[in-house]
XYZ file of C-alpha atoms in Angstrom:
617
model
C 139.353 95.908 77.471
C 141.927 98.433 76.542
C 141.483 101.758 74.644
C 143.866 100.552 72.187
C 141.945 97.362 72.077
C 138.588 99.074 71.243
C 140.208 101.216 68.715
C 141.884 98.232 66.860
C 138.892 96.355 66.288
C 137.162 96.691 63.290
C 133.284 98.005 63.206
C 130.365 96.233 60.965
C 128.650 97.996 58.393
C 125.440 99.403 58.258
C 123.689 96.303 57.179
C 125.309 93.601 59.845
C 124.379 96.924 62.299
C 121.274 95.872 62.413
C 122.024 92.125 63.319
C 124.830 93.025 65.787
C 125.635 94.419 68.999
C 128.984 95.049 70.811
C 129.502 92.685 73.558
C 131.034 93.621 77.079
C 134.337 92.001 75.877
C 134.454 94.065 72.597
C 133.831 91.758 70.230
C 130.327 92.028 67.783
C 127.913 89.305 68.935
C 124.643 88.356 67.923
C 121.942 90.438 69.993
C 120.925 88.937 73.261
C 117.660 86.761 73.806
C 115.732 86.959 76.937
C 116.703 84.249 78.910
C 114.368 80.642 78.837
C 112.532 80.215 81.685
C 113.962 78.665 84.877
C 113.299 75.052 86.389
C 111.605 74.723 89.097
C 114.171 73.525 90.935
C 116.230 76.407 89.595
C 113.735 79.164 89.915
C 112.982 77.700 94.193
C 116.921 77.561 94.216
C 117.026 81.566 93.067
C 114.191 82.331 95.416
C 116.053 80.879 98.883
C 119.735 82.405 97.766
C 118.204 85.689 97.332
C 115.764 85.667 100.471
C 118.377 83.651 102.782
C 119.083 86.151 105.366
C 115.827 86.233 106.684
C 114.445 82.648 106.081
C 115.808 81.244 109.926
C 112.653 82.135 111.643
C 110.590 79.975 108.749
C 111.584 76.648 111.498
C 109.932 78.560 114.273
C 106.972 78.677 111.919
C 106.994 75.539 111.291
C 107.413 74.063 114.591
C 104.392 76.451 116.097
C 102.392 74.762 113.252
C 102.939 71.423 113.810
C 102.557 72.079 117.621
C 99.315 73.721 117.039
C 98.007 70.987 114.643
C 99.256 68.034 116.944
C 97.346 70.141 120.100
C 94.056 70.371 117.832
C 93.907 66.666 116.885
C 94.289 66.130 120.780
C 91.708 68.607 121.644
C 89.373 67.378 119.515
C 90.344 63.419 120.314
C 90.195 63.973 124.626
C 86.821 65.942 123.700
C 85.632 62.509 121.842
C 87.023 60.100 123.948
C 85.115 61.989 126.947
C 81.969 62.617 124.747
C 81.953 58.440 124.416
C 83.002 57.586 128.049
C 80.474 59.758 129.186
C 77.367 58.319 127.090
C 78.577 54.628 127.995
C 78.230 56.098 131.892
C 74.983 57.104 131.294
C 73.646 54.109 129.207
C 74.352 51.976 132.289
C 72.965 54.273 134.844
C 76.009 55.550 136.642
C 76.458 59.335 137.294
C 77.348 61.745 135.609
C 79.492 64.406 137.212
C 80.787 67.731 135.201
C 84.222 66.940 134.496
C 85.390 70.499 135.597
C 89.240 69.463 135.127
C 89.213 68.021 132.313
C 86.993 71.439 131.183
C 89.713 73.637 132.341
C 92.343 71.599 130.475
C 90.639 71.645 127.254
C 90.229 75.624 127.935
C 94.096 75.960 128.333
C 95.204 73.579 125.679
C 92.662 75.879 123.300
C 94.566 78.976 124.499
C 98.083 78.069 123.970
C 96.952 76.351 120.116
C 95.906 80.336 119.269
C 99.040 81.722 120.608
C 100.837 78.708 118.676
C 98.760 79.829 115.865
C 99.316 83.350 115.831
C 103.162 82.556 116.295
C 103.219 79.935 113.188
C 101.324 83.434 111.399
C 103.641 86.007 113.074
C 106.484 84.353 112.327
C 105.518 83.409 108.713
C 104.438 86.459 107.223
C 107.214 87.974 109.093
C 109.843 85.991 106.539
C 107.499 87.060 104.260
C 107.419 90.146 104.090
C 111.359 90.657 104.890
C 111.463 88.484 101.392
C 109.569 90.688 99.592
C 111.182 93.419 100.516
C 114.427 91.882 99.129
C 112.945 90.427 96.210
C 111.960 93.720 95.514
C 115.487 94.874 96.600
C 116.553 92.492 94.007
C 114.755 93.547 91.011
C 115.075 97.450 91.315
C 119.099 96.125 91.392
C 119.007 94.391 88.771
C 117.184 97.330 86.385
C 119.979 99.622 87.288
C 122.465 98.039 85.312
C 120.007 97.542 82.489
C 118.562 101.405 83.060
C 117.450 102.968 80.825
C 117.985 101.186 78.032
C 115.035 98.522 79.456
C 112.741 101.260 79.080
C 113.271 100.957 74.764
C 112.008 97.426 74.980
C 109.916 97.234 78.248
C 106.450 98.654 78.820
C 106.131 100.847 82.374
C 102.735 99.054 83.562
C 104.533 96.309 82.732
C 107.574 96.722 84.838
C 105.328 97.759 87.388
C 103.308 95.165 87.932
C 106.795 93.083 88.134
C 108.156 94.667 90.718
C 104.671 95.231 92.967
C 102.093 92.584 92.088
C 104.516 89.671 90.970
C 106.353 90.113 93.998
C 103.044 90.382 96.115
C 102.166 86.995 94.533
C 105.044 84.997 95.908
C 104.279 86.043 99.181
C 102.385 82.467 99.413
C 105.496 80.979 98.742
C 107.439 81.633 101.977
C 104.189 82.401 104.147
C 102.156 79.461 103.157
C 103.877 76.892 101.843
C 107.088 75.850 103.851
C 105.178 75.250 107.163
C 102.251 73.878 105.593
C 104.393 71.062 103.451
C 106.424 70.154 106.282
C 103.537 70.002 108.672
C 101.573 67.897 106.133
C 103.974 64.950 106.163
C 104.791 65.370 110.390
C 101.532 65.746 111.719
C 99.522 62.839 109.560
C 102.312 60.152 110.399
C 102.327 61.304 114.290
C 98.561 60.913 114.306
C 98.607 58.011 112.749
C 101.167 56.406 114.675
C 98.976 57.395 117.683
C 95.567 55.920 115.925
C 97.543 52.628 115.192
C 98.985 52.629 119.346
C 95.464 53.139 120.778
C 93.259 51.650 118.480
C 94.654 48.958 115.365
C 97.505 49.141 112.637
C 94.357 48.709 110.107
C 92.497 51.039 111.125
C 95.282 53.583 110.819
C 96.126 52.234 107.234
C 92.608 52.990 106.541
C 93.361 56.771 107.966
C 96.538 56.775 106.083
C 95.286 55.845 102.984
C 92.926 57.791 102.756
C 94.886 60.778 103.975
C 98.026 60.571 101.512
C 95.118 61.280 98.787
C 93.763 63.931 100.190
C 97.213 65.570 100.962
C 99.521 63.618 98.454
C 97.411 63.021 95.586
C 94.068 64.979 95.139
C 96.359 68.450 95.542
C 98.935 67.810 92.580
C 96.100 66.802 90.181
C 96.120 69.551 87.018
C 99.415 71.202 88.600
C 101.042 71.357 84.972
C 97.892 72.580 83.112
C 96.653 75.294 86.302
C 100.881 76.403 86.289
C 100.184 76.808 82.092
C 96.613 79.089 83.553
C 98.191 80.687 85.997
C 101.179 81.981 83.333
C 98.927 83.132 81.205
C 96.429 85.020 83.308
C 100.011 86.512 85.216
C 100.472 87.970 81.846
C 96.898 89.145 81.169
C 97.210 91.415 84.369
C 100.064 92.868 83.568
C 98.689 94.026 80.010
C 95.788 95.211 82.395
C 98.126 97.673 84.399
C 100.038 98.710 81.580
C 96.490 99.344 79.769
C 95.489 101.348 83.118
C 98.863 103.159 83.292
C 98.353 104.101 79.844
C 95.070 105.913 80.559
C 95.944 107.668 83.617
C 99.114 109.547 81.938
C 96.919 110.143 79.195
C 94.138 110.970 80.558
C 93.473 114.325 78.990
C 94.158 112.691 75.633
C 91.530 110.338 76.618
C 89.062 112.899 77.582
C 89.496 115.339 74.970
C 89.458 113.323 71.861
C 86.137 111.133 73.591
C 87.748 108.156 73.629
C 86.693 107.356 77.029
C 84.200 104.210 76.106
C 86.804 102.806 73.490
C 89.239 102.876 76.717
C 86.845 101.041 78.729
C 85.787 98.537 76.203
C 89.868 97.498 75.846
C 89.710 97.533 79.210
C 86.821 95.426 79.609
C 87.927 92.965 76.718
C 91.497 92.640 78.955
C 89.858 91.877 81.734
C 87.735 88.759 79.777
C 90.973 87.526 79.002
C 92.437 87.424 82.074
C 89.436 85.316 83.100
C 89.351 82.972 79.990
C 93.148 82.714 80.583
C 92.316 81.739 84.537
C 89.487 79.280 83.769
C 91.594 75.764 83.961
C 93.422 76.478 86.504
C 90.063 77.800 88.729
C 88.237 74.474 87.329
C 91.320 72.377 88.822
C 91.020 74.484 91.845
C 87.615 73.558 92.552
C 88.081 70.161 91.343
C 90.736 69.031 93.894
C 89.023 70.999 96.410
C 86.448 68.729 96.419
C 88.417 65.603 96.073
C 89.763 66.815 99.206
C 86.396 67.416 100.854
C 85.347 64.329 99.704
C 88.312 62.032 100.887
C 88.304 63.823 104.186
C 84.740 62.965 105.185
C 84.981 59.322 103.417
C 88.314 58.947 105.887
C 86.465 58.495 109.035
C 83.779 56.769 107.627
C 86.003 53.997 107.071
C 87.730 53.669 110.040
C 84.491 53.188 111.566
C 83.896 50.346 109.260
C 87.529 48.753 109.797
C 87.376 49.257 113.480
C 83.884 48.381 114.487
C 84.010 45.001 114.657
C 87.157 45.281 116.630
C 84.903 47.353 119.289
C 82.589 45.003 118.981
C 85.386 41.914 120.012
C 86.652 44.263 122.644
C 89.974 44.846 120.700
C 89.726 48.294 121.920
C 87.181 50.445 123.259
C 84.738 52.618 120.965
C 86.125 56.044 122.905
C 89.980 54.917 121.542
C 88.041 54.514 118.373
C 86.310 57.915 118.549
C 89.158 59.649 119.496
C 91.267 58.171 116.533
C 88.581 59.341 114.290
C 87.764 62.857 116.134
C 91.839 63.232 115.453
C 91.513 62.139 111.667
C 88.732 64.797 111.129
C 90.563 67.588 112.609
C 93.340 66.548 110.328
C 91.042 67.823 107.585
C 92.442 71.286 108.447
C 95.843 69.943 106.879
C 94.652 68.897 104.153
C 92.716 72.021 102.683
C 95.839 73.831 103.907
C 98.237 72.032 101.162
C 95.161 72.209 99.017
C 95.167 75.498 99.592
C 99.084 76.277 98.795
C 98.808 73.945 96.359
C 96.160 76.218 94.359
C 98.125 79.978 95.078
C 101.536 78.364 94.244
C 100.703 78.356 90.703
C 99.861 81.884 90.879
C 103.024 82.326 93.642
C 105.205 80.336 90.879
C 104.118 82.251 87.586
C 105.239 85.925 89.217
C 108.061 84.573 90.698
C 109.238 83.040 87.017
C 108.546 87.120 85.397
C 110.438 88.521 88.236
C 113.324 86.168 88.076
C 113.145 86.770 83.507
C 113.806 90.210 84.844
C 116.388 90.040 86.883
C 118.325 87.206 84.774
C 117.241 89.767 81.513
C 120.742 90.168 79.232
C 123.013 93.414 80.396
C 123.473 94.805 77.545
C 125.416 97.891 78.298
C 128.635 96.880 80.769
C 129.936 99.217 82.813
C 133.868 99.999 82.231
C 136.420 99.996 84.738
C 138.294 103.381 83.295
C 138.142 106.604 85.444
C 138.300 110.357 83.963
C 139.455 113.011 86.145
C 136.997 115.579 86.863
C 137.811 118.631 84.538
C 135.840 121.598 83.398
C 135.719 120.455 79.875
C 135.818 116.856 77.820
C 136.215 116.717 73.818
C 133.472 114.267 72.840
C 133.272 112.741 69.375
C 130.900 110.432 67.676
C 132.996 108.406 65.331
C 131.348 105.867 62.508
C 128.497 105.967 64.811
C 125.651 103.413 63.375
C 122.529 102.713 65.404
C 119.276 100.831 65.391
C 116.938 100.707 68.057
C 115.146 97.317 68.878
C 112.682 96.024 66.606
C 113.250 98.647 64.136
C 113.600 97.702 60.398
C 116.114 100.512 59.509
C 119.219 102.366 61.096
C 118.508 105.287 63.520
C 122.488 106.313 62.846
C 124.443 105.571 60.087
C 128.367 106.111 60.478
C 128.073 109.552 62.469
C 130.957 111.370 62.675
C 130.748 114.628 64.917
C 133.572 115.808 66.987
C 132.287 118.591 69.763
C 135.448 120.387 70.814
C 136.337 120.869 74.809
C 135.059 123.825 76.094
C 133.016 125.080 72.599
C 129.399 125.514 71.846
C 128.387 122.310 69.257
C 124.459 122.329 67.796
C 122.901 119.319 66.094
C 120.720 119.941 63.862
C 118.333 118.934 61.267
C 114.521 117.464 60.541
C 112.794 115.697 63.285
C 113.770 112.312 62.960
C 116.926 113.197 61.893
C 119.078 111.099 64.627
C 120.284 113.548 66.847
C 118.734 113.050 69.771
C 119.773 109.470 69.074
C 123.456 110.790 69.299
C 122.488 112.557 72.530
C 121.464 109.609 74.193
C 124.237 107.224 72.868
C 126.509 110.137 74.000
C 125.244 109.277 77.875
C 125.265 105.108 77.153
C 121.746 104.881 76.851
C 122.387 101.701 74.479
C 125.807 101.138 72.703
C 126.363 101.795 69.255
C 125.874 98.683 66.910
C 129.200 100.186 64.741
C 131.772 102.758 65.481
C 132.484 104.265 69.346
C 131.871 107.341 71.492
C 134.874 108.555 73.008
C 135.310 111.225 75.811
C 138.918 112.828 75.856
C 140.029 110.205 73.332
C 138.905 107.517 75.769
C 135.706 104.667 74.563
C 132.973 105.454 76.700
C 132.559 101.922 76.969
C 135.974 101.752 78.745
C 134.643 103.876 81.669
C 132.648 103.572 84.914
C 129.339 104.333 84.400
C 128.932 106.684 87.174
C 132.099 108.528 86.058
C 130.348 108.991 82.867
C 127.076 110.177 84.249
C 128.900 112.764 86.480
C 130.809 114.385 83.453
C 128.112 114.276 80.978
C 124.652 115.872 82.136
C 121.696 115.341 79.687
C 118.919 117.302 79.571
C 116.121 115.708 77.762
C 112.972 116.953 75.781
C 110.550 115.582 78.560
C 112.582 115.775 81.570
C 110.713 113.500 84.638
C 110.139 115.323 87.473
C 108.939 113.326 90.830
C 105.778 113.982 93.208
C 108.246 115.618 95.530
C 108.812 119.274 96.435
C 110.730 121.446 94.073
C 114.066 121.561 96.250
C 113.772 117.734 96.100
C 113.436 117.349 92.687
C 116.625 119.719 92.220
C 118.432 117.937 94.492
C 118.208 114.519 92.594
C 121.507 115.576 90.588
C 123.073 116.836 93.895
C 121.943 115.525 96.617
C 124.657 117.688 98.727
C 123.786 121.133 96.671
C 123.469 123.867 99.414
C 120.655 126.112 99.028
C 122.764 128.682 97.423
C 124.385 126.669 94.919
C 120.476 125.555 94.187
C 119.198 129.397 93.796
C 121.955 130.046 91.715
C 121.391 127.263 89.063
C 117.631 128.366 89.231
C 118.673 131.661 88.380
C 121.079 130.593 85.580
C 118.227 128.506 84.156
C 115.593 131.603 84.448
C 113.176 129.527 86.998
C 114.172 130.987 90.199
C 111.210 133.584 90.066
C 108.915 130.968 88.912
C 109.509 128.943 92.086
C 109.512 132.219 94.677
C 105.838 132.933 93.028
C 104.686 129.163 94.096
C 102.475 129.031 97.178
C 105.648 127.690 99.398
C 108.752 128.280 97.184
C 111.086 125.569 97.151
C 109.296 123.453 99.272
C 106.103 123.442 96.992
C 105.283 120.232 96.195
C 104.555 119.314 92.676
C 102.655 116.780 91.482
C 103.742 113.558 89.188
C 105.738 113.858 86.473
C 105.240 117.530 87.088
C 101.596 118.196 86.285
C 101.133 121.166 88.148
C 103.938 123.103 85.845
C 103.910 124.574 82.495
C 106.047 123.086 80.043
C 108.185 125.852 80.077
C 108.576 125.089 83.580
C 109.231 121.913 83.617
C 112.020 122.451 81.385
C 113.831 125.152 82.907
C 113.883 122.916 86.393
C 115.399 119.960 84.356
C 117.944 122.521 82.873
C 118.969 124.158 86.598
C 119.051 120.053 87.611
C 121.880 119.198 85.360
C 123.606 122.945 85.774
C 124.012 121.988 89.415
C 126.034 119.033 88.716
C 128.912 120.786 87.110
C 129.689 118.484 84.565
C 132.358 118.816 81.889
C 129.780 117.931 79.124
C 126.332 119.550 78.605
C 123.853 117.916 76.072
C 120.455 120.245 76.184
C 118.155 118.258 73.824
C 115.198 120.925 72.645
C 116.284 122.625 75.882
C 114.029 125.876 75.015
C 111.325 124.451 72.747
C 108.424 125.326 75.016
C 109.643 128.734 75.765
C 108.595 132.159 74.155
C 110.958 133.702 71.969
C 112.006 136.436 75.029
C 112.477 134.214 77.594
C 114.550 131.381 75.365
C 117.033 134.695 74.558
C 117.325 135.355 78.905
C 118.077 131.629 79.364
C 120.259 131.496 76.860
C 122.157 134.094 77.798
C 122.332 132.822 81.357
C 123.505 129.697 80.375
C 126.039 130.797 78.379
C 127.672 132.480 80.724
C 127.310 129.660 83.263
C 128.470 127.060 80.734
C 131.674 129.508 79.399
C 134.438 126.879 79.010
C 131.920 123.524 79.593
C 131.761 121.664 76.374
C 128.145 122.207 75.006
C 126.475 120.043 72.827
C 123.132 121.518 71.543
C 120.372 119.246 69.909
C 117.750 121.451 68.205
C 115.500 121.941 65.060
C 114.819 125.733 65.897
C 118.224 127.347 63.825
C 117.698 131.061 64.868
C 120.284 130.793 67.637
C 122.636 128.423 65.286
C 124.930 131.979 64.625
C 126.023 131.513 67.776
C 127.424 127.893 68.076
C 131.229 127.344 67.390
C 130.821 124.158 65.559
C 127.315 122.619 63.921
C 126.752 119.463 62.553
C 123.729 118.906 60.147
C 122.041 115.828 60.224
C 119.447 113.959 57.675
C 118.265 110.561 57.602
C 120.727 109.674 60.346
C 123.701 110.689 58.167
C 125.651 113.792 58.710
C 125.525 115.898 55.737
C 127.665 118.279 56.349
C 129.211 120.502 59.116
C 131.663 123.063 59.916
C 131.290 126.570 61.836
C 128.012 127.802 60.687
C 129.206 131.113 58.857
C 131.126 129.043 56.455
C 128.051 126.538 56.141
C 125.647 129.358 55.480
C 128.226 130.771 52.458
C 128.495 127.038 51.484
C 124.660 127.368 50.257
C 124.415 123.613 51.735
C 121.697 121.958 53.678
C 122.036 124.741 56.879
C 121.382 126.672 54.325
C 118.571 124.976 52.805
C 117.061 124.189 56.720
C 117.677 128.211 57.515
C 115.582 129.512 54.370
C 112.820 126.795 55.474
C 112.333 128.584 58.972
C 112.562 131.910 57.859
């Protein structure tokens, strides 16, 4: 959409702000829904387009497991037949010589089944795991787009067990289910045919009947219900790792206030749901596994029965008969394998459906297709700017209007609360406004390309993340190509530089997650000499001092002043000493603006500056 064509369209009021948001074409639509869950058709159909490239060597897998079946029903039915033929010789009195070929042929037909069975396994997990890896390819892609506004409806633990576990889970699906399925409905027929050649067409019906229960029947008994289980346990977990997550980033919180027992209690309490939750499906589990059992064993009963008498008549011999029924028993193997696959899929099938919700979730901020040149300096105003984050009953932002001039010094401020760091966020398209627009240089944010925003807006945020990486590293995240120099600089702008020379390596010092091992202080100034590197043309520094001392905030600031002469500054803060200073402030209550102007003439005004100033004093 056109600039013109955003700034022609009308915005909603405050009230229909809450029941709107601005759809990629422009136009207010009702706020998206996650999306329903998939078919099964549709959800296998999602799995195969996205794992495609590396599903070829699935039909070598397949064929080595058939192969290897087939050999073990042999095996077993040559060991039979000679097993029989051998008693009749001794019965009537012949000898008995060692049948040293026939030995040796078994020993090398045993051989080549493993190395057909560790090929039908090689080859298997090998799809596998190349799936997984772009399943998982998949979902990190598809939280980029929806980054970070995900995280203000999305738990972490959550979204972590998504994109390890859940994808771990469907690793049955391309490993153990494919080859197995296929194998089930080529090997029983082949034997079969086989039993029917050598022996009688009864006594394979017998075998066959008996068979298409144990691998038709028996393993799609309680699918729907153990599928309903295995959703709900899926679920269970993932409240389990969030729960975990939870404790570990708070764990001091945990420890210091004694709530250590409460913690494990919940934990404990999650974890008997996740087995109530599991219960059906285990009970259908162990229900069809011994259907299975049972229907295997009953199998060759039977065909004794049927084909005894025929023995008897001299229809065929009782070693054909043995061996038909030494093959039958091996088939057993193929029948606790789709058992088997039959019993993870619901597991395999219940991830798979969370991943897929999360990579099918609504986009709900669109990237543009404008560009901005690169320039030392943007204008960026807020303009009727209403917004309410998800699930909250009232309006974070109600028809903001700030305008932070290129290349001067702008300072929200006001109560905590108060919206701005709402308008700092908005400001870098970390949701869209619900009424009103952004615009950079007179252009809608919304018209642009989201990494052209990014690189001429830098935000630096009250709790910066820092990764388990070395300091250098975690600098380097903003500017990957940043030479060392251009690094010591910005560390020296931002007052950290001597900080980092007093670590036990310098730069390379590794710090630990979320940056643990720093002071707060710390952790802020790295975040600050992060987004100074990137030379952007727009500065937002959220509470960029609040964990300094009063002496070092005045060094930084100075620093950065001088380092950001001419970049347009936008300065979110409840501490108003330094307010003097700003060209342009903006005072905000309740997520209104009350008033602004350059401070001096707000301060004479006797307003709410005013008002906040004689507060702090």
């Amino acid at each position: 959409m056109s600039t013109g064509a955003r700034r022609a369209r009308g915005a909603p009021g405050a009230q229909d702000a809450l029941k709107t948001q601005t759809g990629p074409g422009g136009a207010t639509e009702a706020a998206s829904t996650p999306p329903s869950p998939p078919s099964r058709r549709a959800l296998i159909g999602w799995l195969l387009s996205v794992t495609r490239p590396v599903l070829a060597p699935l039909v070598g897998s397949t064929l080595c497991r058939i192969a290897e079946l087939l050999l073990g029903c042999a095996i077993m039915a040559i060991g039979a037949v000679a097993v029989v033929r051998t008693g009749a010789q001794a019965a009537s009195g012949a000898p008995i010589g060692i049948p040293w070929d026939l030995a040796g042929q078994l020993a090398l037909a045993s051989l080549l089944k493993a190395a057909l069975r560790y090929s039908e396994q090689f080859l298997g997990h090998f799809v596998a795991f190349k799936a997984l890896e772009l399943l998982r390819g998949e979902i990190f892609a598809a939280l980029i787009p929806r980054a970070p506004r995900v995280m203000l409806e999305a738990r972490s633990g959550d979204l972590l067990a998504r994109a390890t576990k859940d994808v771990d889970r469907i690793e049955v699906f391309f490993a153990h289910t494919f080859a197995p399925a296929v194998s089930a409905v080529v090997v029983p027929l082949s034997v079969v045919g086989v039993v029917g050649a050598t022996t009688s067409w009864p006594v394979a019906l017998t075998a066959l009947i008996f068979l298409a229960g144990a691998i038709g029947a028996v393993p799609a008994l309680g699918w729907r219900a153990s599928l309903a289980s295995s959703r709900g346990a899926v679920a269970e977990r993932a409240g389990l790792t969030q729960h975990v997550t939870d404790s570990i980033q708070g764990m001091a919180e945990v420890v210091g206030y004694g709530r250590v027992d409460e913690r494990l209690e919940e934990m404990g309490a999650i974890d008997r749901a996740i087995q109530t939750a599991g219960a059906p499906a285990r009970r259908w589990t162990s229900l069809r596994r011994g259907g299975v059992q049972l229907l295997t064993l009953l199998g060759p009963a039977a065909m004794i029965l049927v084909g005894a008498d025929d023995v008897r008549a001299g229809a065929f011999s009782a070693a054909a008969l043995a061996g038909g029924v030494a093959a039958v028993v091996r088939l057993a193997e193929t029948a606790r394998g789709v058992e088997e696959f039959a019993a993870a899929l619901t597991t395999s099938f219940a991830a798979a459906e969370r991943v897929w919700a999360t990579a099918h979730s609504p986009i709900e901020v669109v990237d543009g297709q404008e560009e901005l040149p690169r320039a030392g300096s943007h204008e960026l105003v807020w303009e009727g700017v209403s917004y309410a984050y998800p699930d909250s009953p009232g309006l974070a932002l109600e028809g903001a209007s700030v305008r932070a001039a290129a290349g001067r010094w702008t300072c929200l401020v006001g109560v905590s609360g108060s919206g701005k760091t709402t308008m700092g966020q908005l400001a870098l398209r970390f949701d869209d406004p619900a009424a009103g627009r952004i615009l950079l240089d007179g252009v809608d944010i919304r018209d642009l390309r989201g990494d052209c925003l990014r690189r001429e807006v830098a935000l630096v945020s009250q709790s910066a993340h820092l990764f388990r990486a070395s300091v250098l590293d975690n600098l380097r995240l903003a500017a990957p190509g940043a030479s060392e120099e251009e690094v010591r600089r910005a560390c020296q702008d931002a007052g950290i530089h001597d900080d980092i020379m007093a670590l036990e390596s310098g730069y390379g010092t590794m710090i630990g997650e979320r940056g643990a091992s720093l002071s707060g202080g710390q952790r802020q100034r790295l975040a600050l000499a992060r987004a100074l590197l990137v030379q952007p043309g727009v500065v937002v520094l959220d509470e960029f001092t609040s964990h300094l001392d009063p002496a070092l905030d005045a060094r930084v600031r100075s620093r950065v002043r001088k380092r950001l002469a001419g970049t347009t500054v936008v300065e979110i803060t409840h501490r108003l000493q330094w307010v003097g200073e700003a060209d342009h402030v903006a005072v905000l209550d309740g997520g209104r603006v009350v008033e602004q102007g350059a401070p001096a003439a707000l301060m004479s005004a006797g307003g709410e500056l005013a008002r906040l100033m004689a507060r702090q004093a």
